[in-house]
Coordinates of C-alpha atoms in Angstrom, one line a residue:
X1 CA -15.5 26.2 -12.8
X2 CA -17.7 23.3 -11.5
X3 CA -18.0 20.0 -13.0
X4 CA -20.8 18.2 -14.9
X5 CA -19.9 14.9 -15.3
X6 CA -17.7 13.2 -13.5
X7 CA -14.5 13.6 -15.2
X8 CA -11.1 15.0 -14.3
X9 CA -7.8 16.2 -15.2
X10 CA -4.7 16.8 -13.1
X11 CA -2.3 20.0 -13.7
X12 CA 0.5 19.5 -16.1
X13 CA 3.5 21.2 -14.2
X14 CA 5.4 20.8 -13.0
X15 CA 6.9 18.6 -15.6
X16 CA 6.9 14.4 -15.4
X17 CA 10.8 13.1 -14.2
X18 CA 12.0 11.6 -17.3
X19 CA 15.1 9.9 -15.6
X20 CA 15.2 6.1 -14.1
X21 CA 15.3 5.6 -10.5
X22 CA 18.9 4.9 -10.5
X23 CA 19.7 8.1 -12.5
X24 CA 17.3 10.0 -9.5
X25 CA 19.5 8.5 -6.6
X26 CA 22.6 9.3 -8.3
X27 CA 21.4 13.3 -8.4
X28 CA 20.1 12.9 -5.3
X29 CA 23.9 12.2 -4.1
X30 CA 25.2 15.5 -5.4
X31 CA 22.2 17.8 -4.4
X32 CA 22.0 16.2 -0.9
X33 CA 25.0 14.5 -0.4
X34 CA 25.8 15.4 3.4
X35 CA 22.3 15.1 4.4
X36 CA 20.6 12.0 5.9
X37 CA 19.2 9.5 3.8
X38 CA 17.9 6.3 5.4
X39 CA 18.1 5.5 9.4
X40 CA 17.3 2.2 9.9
X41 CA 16.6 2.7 14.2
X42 CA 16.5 -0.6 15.3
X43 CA 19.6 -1.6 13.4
X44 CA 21.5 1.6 14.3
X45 CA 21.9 2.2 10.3
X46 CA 22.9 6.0 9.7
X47 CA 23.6 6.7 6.1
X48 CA 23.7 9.9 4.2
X49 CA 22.9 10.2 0.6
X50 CA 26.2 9.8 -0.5
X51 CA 26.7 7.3 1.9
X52 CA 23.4 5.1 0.5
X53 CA 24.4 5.7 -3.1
X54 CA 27.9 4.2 -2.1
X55 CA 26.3 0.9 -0.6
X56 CA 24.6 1.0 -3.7
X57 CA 26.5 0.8 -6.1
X58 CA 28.9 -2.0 -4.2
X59 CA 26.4 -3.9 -4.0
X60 CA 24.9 -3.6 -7.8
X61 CA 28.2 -4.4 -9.1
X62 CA 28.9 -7.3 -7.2
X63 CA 25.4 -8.5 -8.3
X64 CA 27.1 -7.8 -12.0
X65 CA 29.9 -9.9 -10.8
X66 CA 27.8 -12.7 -9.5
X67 CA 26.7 -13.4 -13.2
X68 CA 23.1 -11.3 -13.3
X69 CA 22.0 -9.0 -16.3
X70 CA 20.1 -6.1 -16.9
X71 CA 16.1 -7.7 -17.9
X72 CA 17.0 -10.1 -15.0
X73 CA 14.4 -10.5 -12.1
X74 CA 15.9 -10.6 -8.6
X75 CA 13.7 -11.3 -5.7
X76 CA 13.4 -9.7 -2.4
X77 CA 11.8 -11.8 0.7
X78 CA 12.4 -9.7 3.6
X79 CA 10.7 -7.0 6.2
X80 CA 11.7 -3.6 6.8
X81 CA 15.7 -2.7 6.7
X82 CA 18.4 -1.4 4.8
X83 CA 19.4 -4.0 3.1
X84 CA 16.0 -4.2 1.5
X85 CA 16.6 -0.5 0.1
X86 CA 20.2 -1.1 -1.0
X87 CA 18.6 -3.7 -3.4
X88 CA 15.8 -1.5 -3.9
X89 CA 18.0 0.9 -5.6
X90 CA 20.9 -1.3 -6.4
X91 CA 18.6 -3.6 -9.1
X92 CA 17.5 -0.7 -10.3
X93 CA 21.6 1.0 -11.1
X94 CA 22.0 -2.2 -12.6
X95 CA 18.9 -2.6 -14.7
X96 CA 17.4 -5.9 -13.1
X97 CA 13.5 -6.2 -12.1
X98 CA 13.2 -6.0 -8.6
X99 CA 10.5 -8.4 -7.5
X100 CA 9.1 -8.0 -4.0
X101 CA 7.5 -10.6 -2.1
X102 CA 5.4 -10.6 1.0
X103 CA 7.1 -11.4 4.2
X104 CA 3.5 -13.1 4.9
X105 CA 4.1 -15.2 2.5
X106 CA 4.8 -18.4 2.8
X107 CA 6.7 -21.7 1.3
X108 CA 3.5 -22.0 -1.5
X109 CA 2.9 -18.5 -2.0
X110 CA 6.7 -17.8 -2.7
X111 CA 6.9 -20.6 -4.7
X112 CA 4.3 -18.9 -7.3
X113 CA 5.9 -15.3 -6.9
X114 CA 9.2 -16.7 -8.4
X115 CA 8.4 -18.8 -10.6
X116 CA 5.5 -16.6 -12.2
X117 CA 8.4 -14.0 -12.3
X118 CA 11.3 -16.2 -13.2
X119 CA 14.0 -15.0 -10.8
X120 CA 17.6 -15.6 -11.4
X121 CA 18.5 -14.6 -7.9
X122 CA 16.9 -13.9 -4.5
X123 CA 17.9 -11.8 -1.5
X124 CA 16.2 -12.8 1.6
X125 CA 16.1 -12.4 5.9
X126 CA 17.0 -15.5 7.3
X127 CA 14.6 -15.2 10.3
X128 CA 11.7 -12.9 11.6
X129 CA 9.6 -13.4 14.6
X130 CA 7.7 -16.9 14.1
X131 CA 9.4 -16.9 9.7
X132 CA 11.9 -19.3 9.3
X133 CA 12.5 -18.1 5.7
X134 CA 16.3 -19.7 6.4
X135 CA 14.3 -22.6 6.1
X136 CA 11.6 -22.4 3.3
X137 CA 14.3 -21.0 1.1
X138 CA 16.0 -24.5 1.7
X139 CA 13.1 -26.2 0.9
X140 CA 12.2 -23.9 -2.5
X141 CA 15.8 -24.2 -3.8
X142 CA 15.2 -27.6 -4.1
X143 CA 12.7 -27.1 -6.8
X144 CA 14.1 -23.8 -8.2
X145 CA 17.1 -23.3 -9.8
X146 CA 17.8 -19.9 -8.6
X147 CA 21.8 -19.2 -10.2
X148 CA 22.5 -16.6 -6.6
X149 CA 20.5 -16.8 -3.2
X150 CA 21.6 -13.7 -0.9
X151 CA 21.2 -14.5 2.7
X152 CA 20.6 -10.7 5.4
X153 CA 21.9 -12.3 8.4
X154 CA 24.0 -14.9 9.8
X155 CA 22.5 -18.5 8.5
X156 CA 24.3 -20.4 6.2
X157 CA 22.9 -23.4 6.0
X158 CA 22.2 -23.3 2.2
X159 CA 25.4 -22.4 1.1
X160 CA 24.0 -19.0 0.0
X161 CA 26.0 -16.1 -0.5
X162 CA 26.1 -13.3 3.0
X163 CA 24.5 -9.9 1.8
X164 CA 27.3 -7.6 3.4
X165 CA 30.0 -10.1 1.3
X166 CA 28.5 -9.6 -2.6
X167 CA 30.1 -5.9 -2.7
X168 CA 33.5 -7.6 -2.0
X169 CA 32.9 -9.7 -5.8
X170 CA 32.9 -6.4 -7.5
X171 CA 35.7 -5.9 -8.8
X172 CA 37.0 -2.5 -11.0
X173 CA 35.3 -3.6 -14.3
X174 CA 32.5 -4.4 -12.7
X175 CA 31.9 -0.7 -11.4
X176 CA 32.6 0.3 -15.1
X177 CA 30.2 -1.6 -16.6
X178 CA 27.7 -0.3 -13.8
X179 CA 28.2 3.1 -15.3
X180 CA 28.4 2.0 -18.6
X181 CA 24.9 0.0 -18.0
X182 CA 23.0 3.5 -16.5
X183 CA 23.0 5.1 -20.2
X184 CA 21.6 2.1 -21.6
X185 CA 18.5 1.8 -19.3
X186 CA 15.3 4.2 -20.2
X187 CA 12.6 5.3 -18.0
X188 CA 10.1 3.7 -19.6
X189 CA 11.7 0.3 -18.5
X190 CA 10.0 -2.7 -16.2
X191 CA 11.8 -2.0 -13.1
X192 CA 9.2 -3.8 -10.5
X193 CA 6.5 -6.8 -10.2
X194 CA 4.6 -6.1 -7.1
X195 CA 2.0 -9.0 -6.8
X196 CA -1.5 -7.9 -5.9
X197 CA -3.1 -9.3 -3.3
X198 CA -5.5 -12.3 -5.0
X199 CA -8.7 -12.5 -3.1
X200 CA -9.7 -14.7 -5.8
X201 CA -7.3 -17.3 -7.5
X202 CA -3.2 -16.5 -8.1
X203 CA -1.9 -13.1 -7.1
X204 CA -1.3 -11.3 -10.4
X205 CA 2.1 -9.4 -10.7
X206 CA 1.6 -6.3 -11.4
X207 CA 4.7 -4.8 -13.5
X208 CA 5.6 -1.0 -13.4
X209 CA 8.6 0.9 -14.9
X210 CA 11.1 3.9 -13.6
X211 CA 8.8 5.7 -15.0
X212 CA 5.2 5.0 -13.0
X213 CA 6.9 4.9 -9.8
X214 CA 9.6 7.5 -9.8
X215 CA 6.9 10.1 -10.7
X216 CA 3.8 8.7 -8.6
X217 CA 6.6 8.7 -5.4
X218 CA 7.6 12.9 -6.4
X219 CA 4.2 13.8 -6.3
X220 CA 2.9 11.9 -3.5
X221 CA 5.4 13.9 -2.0
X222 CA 5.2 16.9 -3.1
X223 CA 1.5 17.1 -1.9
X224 CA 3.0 16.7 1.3
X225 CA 5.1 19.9 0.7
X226 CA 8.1 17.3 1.5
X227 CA 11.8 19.1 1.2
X228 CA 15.4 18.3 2.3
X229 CA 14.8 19.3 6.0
X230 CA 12.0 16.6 6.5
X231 CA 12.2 12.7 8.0
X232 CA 9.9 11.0 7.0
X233 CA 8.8 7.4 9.9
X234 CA 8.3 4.6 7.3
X235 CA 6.4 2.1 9.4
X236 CA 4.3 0.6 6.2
X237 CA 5.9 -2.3 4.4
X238 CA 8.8 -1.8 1.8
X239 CA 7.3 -4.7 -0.4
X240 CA 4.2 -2.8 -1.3
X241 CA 3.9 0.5 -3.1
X242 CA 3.4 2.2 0.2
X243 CA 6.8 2.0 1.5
X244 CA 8.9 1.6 -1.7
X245 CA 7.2 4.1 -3.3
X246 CA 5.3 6.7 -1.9
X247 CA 8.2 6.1 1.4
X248 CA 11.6 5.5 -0.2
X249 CA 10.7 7.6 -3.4
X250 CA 9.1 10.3 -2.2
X251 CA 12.1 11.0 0.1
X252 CA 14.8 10.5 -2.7
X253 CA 13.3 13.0 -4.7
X254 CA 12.7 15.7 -2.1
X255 CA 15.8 14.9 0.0
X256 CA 14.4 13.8 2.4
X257 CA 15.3 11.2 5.1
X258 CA 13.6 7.9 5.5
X259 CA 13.7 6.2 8.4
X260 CA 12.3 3.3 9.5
X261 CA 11.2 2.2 13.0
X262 CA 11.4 -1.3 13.2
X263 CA 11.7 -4.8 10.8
X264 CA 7.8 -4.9 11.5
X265 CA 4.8 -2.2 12.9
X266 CA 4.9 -1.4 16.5
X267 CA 3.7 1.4 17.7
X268 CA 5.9 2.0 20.5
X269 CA 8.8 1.7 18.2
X270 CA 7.1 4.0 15.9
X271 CA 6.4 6.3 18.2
X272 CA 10.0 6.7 19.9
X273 CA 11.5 6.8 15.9
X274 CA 8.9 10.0 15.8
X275 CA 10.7 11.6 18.8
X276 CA 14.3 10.1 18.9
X277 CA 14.6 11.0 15.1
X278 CA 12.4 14.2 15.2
X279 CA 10.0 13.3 12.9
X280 CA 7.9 15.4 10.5
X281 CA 6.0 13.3 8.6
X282 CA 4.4 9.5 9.3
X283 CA 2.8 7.0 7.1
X284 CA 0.5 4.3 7.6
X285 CA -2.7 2.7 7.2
X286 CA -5.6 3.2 9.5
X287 CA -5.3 0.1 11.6
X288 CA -1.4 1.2 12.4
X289 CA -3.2 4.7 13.7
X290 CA -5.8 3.0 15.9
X291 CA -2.8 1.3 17.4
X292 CA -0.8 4.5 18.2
X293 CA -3.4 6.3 19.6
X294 CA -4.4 3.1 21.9
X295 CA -0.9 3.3 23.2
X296 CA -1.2 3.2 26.8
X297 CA 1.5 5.9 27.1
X298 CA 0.9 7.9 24.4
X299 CA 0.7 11.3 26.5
X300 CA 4.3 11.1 26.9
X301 CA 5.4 11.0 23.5
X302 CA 6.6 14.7 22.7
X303 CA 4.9 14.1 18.8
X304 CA 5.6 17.9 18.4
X305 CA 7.8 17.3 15.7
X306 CA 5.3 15.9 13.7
X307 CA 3.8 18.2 10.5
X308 CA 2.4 15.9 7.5
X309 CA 2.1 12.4 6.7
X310 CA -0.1 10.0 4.8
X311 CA -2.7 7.7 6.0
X312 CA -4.1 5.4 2.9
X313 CA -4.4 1.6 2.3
X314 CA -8.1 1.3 3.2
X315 CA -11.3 3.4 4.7
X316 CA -10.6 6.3 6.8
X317 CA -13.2 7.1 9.5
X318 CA -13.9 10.8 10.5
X319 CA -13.5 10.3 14.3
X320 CA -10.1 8.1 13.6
X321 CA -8.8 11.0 11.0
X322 CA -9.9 14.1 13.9
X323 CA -7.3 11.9 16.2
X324 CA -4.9 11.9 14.3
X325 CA -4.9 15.7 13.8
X326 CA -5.8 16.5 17.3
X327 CA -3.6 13.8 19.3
X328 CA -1.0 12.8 17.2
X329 CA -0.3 16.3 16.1
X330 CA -0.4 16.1 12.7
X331 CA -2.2 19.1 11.2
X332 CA -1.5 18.4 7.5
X333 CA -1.9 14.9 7.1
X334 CA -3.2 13.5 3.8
X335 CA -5.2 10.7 2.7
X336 CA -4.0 8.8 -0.3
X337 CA -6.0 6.7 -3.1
X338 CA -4.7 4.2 -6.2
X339 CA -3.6 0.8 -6.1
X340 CA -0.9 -1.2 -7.4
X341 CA -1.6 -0.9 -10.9
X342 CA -1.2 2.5 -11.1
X343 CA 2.1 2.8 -9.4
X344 CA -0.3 3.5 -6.8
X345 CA -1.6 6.8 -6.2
X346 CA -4.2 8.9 -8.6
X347 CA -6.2 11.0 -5.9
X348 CA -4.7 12.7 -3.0
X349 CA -5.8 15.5 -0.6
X350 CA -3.3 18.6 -0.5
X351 CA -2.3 20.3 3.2
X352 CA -3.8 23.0 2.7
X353 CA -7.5 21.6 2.0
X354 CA -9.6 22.1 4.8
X355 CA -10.6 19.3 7.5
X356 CA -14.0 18.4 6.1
X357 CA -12.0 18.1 2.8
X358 CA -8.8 15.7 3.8
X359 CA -12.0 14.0 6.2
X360 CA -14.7 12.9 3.9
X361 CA -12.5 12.3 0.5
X362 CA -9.8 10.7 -1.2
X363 CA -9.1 14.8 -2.5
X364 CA -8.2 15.3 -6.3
X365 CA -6.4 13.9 -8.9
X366 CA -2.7 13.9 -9.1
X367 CA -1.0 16.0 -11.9
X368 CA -0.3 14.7 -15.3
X369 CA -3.2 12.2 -14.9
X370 CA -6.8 12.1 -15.1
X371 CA -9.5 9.9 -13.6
X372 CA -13.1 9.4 -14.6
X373 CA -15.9 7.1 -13.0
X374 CA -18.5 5.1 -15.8
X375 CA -21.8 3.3 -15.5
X376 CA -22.1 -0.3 -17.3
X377 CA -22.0 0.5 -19.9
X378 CA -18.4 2.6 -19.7
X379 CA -20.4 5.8 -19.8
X380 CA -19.2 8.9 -17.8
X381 CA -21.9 9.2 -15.4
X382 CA -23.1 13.0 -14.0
X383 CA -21.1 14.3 -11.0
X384 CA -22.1 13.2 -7.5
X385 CA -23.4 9.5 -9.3
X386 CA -21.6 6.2 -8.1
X387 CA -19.6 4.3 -10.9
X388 CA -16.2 2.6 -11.6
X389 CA -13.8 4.7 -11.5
X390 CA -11.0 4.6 -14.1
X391 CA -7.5 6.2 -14.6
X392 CA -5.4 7.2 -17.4
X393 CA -2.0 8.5 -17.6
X394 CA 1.8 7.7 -16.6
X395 CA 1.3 6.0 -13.4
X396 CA -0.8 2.9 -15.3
X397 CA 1.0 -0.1 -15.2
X398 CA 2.6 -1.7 -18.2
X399 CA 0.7 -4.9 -17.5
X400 CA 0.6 -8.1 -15.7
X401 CA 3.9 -10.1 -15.9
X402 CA 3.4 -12.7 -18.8
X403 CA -0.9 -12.0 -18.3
X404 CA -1.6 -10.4 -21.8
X405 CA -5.1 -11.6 -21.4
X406 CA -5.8 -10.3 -17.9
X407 CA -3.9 -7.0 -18.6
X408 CA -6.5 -6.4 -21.6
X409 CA -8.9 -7.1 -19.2
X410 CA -8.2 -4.3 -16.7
X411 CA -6.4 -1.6 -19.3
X412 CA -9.0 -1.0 -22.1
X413 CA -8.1 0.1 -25.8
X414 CA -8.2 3.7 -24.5
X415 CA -5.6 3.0 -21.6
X416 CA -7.8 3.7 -19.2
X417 CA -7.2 1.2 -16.1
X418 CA -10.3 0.1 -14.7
X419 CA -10.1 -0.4 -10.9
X420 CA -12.9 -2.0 -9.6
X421 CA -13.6 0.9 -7.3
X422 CA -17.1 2.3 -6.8
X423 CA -16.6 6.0 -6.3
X424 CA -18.2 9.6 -6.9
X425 CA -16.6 12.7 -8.1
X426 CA -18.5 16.2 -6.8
X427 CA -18.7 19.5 -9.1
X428 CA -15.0 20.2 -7.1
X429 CA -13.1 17.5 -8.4
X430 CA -13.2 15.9 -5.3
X431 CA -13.1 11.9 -5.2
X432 CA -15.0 10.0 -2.6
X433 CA -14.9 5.9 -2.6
X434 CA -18.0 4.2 -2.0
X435 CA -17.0 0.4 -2.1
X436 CA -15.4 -1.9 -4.1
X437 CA -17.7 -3.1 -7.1
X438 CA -17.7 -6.5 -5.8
X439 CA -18.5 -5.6 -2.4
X440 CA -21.4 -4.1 -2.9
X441 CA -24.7 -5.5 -1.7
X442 CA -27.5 -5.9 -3.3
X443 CA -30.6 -6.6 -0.6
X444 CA -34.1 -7.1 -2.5
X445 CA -33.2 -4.8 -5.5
X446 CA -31.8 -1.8 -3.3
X447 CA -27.8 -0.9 -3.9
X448 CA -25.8 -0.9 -0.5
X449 CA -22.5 0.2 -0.4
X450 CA -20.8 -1.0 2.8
X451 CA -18.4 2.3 3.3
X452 CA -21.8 3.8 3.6
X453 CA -22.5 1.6 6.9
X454 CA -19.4 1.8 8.4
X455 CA -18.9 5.4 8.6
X456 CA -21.9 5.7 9.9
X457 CA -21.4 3.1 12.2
X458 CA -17.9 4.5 13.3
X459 CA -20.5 7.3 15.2
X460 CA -20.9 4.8 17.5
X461 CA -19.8 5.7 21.0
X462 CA -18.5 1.9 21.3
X463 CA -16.9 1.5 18.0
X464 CA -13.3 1.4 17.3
X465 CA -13.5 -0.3 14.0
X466 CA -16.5 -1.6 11.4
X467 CA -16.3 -4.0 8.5
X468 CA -19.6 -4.4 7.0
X469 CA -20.6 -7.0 4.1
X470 CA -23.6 -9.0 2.1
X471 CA -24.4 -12.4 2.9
X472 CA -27.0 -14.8 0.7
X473 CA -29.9 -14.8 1.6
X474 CA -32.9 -16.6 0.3
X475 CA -35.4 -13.9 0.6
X476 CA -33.9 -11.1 -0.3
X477 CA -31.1 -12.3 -2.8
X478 CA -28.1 -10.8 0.0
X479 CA -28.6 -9.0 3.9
X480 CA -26.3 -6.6 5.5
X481 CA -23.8 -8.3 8.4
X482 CA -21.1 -5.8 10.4
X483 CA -18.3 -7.3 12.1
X484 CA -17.5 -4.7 14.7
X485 CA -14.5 -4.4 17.3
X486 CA -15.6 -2.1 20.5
X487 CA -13.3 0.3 22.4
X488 CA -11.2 -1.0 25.1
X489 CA -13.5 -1.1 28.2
X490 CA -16.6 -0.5 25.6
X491 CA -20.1 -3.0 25.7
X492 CA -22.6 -3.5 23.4
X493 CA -24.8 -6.0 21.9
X494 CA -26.6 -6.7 18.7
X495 CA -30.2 -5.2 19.6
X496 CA -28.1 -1.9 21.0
X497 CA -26.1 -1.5 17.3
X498 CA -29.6 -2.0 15.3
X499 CA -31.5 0.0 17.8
X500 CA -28.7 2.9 17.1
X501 CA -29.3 2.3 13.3
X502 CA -33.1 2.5 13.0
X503 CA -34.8 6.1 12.2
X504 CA -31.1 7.6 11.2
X505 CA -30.1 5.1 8.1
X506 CA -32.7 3.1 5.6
X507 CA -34.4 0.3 6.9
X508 CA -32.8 -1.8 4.3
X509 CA -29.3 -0.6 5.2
X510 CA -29.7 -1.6 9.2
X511 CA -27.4 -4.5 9.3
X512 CA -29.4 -8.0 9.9
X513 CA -26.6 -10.0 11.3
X514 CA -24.0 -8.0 14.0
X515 CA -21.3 -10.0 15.0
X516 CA -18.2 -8.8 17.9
X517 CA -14.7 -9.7 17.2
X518 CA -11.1 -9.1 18.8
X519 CA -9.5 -8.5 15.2
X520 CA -10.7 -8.6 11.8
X521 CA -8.6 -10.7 8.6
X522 CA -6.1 -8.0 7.3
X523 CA -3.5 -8.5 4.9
X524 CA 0.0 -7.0 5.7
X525 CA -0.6 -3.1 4.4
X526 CA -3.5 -3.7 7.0
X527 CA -6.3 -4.1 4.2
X528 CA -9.5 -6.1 5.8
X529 CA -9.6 -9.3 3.9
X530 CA -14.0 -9.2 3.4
X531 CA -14.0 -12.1 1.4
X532 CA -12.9 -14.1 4.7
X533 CA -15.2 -12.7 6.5
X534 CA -17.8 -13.4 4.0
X535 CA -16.6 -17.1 3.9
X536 CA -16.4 -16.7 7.7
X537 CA -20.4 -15.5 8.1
X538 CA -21.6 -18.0 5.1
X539 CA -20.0 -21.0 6.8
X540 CA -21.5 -19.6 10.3
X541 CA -25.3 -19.3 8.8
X542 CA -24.9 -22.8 7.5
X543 CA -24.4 -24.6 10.7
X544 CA -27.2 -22.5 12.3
X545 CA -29.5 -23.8 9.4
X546 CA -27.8 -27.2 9.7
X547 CA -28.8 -27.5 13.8
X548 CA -32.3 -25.9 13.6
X549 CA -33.1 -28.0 10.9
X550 CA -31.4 -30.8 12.9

């Protein structure tokens, strides 16, 4: 039956998981416990499921030992590994909070995380690439009195505790009260603060139960068709939703294996986990795909292996999404939508919808939730008209940690969590983002929406990838600028992009300022930062107006 407003509900079976996540990794054990769990490649890490669950526990009861309590927060400061999963899943055995903070971040950023959280203990990498996080760990524990710092790797110069010794403080009635601790916990319990991304003021910690994330990661996977025979390359970052969640949950509760290429994104390390580990599904956001298929030797790669995967995180372009299907053999990818605060994924395309479908939406809302988008006033607009859209149902958040005000804010009275999204819903159920409600541009009274531009910029022989955005302007109140990266070996200029523009878009919607760049401001889950390159273009235009006056 088609749809008349834009309002939709997901299927309600199967049923929601009503267990916590250590209670899911405990079955997990007896279902699958021979079978492959996590393969860390570049530390040589090989665990089954009984095998992980093992590490897990040791671990969780020496954090018992070490003084921490269920309610606790425990940090985790660290890229891709095993160690970051054992804690993953060992805070959650022992009913702590599990707080994860950017690798990106750095000594002032940290400082916030914690302290907004309150952490009573920390596990951390002591070094990575150009982080010395050894060293602004040193420098925070002199302002924070964290009661256990956990140190992955061999620095000691803090006195901190050495991850692979804290199982060796658990001690028998530690492992009881472990067990005894799992039939005290409920699903419904705050299990993780993952801090958004501010692009305005103080990231805001976004805090999420057993509940939200165990269920969001089953039936992200489930649209994959995931089972125990599959292996799932995990090159997005565990600290976000991505990789903790639609990665390391997704596998748990389908059985199947998570392995992870590398501390960081490479693509030739991504692309030899694929074949060394026979690979069937891969994750990652768009700018991790362009990468792959720019590999010099991609050809010989035997990516046969692959079947599904997931490519979400920001705008997928048609001609980058064909690639993927055609070259890096992966018929049944799917694109993913949501964001942190709802645990993060409400829309997502199934493997069997056709090309055009899994090419030019975000698909249809995930089971037991439902989705709607609103005008300005917070009425439901018709189908096929842009608004905000909103979503209600188990994946919304419980709040932001200790922001009552600014969770009222987002969650209305209703529970519906507004996201600040501008999308459209067609008479399918089908979701398709427009922009972000803050991004779009507003040039002489006409509404732009930049994902508009830059997928039809992405036709572009030349272009690779597009960012497009509103600057101020006197005249017209805001003009269009796109920040384009050409192809390897590809030219163009500014006349040439407007020139390919005119007679095939609206006049107002040809872009008035064209800039070329080698890269464009990302954050770590490869999201383009716009408001820097807004700052970047304003700043620009003002010394131009600065000389000519001059």
């Amino acid at each position: 039956m088609s749809l008349t407003i834009s309002h939709v509900r997901g299927p309600t079976a199967p049923p929601l998981i009503e267990q916590t996540i250590g209670e899911a990794l405990a079955a997990a054990a007896v279902r699958w416990g021979d079978r492959e769990a996590l393969v860390s490649v570049g530390q040589g890490v090989r665990w089954t499921f009984a095998d992980l669950l093992d590490q897990v526990d040791r671990f969780a009861a020496g954090l018992l030992a070490l003084g921490l309590e269920p309610g606790e927060r425990i940090g985790i400061w660290a890229p891709n590994c095993a160690e970051w999963t054992v804690t993953q899943f060992a805070a959650a055995r022992a009913g702590l909070i599990l707080v994860t903070i950017n690798p990106a971040y750095r000594t002032s950023e940290a400082a916030f995380a914690m302290a907004k959280a309150g952490l009573a203990a920390l596990v951390f990498l002591d070094r990575f690439k150009t982080s010395d996080y050894a060293a602004m760990v040193a420098e925070l524990a002199i302002s924070f009195r964290l009661r256990t710092i956990i140190c992955i790797g061999s620095s000691n110069d803090g006195g901190w505790i050495g991850f692979a010794d804290v199982a060796a403080y658990g001690r028998p009635a530690d492992h009881s009260r472990l067990a005894m601790i799992a039939g005290t916990l409920r699903a419904t319990d705050a299990i993780n603060i993952q801090f958004t991304s501010g692009t305005t003021g103080q990231p805001k910690g976004a805090t999420l139960s057993h509940r939200n994330i165990l269920n969001n990661g089953y039936f992200v996977g489930r649209a994959q068709q995931l089972g125990p025979g599959d292996r799932v390359c995990i090159p997005v970052p565990l600290y976000h939703c991505f990789g903790m969640v639609m990665g390391n949950l997704a596998c748990i509760t389908h059985g199947a294996a998570m392995v992870y290429p590398s501390a960081g994104f490479e693509p030739t390390a991504v692309l030899a986990a694929v074949v060394g580990e026979h690979c069937t599904a891969l994750y990652g956001v768009p700018t991790m795909f362009i990468a792959m298929l720019a590999h010099p030797e991609l050809a010989g790669f035997d990516l046969s292996s692959l079947r599904t995967g997931i490519m979400a995180g920001a705008v997928c372009p048609e001609p980058l999404m064909r690639q993927v299907i055609d070259r890096l053999h992966i018929p049944d990818i799917t694109i993913a939508y949501g964001m942190t605060e709802t645990s993060p994924v409400s829309f997502q395309t199934a493997t069997d919808d056709t090309i055009e479908r899994r090419i030019g939406s975000i698909g249809r809302v995930q089971p037991h939730l439902e989705c709607k988008v609103v005008d300005e006033e917070g009425a439901i607009v018709p189908i096929g008209t842009p608004g905000e859209l909103c979503t209600r149902g188990y994946s919304v958040m419980l709040g932001y940690w200790d922001e009552p005000e600014k969770s009222a804010a987002v969650i209305d009275s209703d529970g519906w969590m507004h996201s600040g999204d501008l999308a459209v819903i067609d008479a399918d159920g089908y979701g398709t983002v427009v922009g972000r409600l803050k991004d779009m541009v507003i040039r002489g009274g006409e509404n732009i929406y930049p994902r508009e531009i830059e997928e039809f910029l992405y036709g572009h022989p030349a272009v690779e990838d597009v960012a497009v955005i509103g600057v101020p302007d006197a005249r017209m109140g805001e003009e269009v600028c796109a920040w384009i990266r050409l192809r390897p070996g590809a030219s163009s200029d500014e006349e040439e992009v407007r020139a390919f523009c005119q007679g095939r878009i609206a006049h107002y919607k040809v872009p008035r300022y064209v800039r070329f760049v080698d890269a464009f401001p990302t954050t770590v889950t490869g999201k383009v930062q716009k408001y820097l390159i807004r700052e970047a273009m304003i700043a620009e235009l003002e010394r131009v107006t600065l000389n000519t006056k001059g």
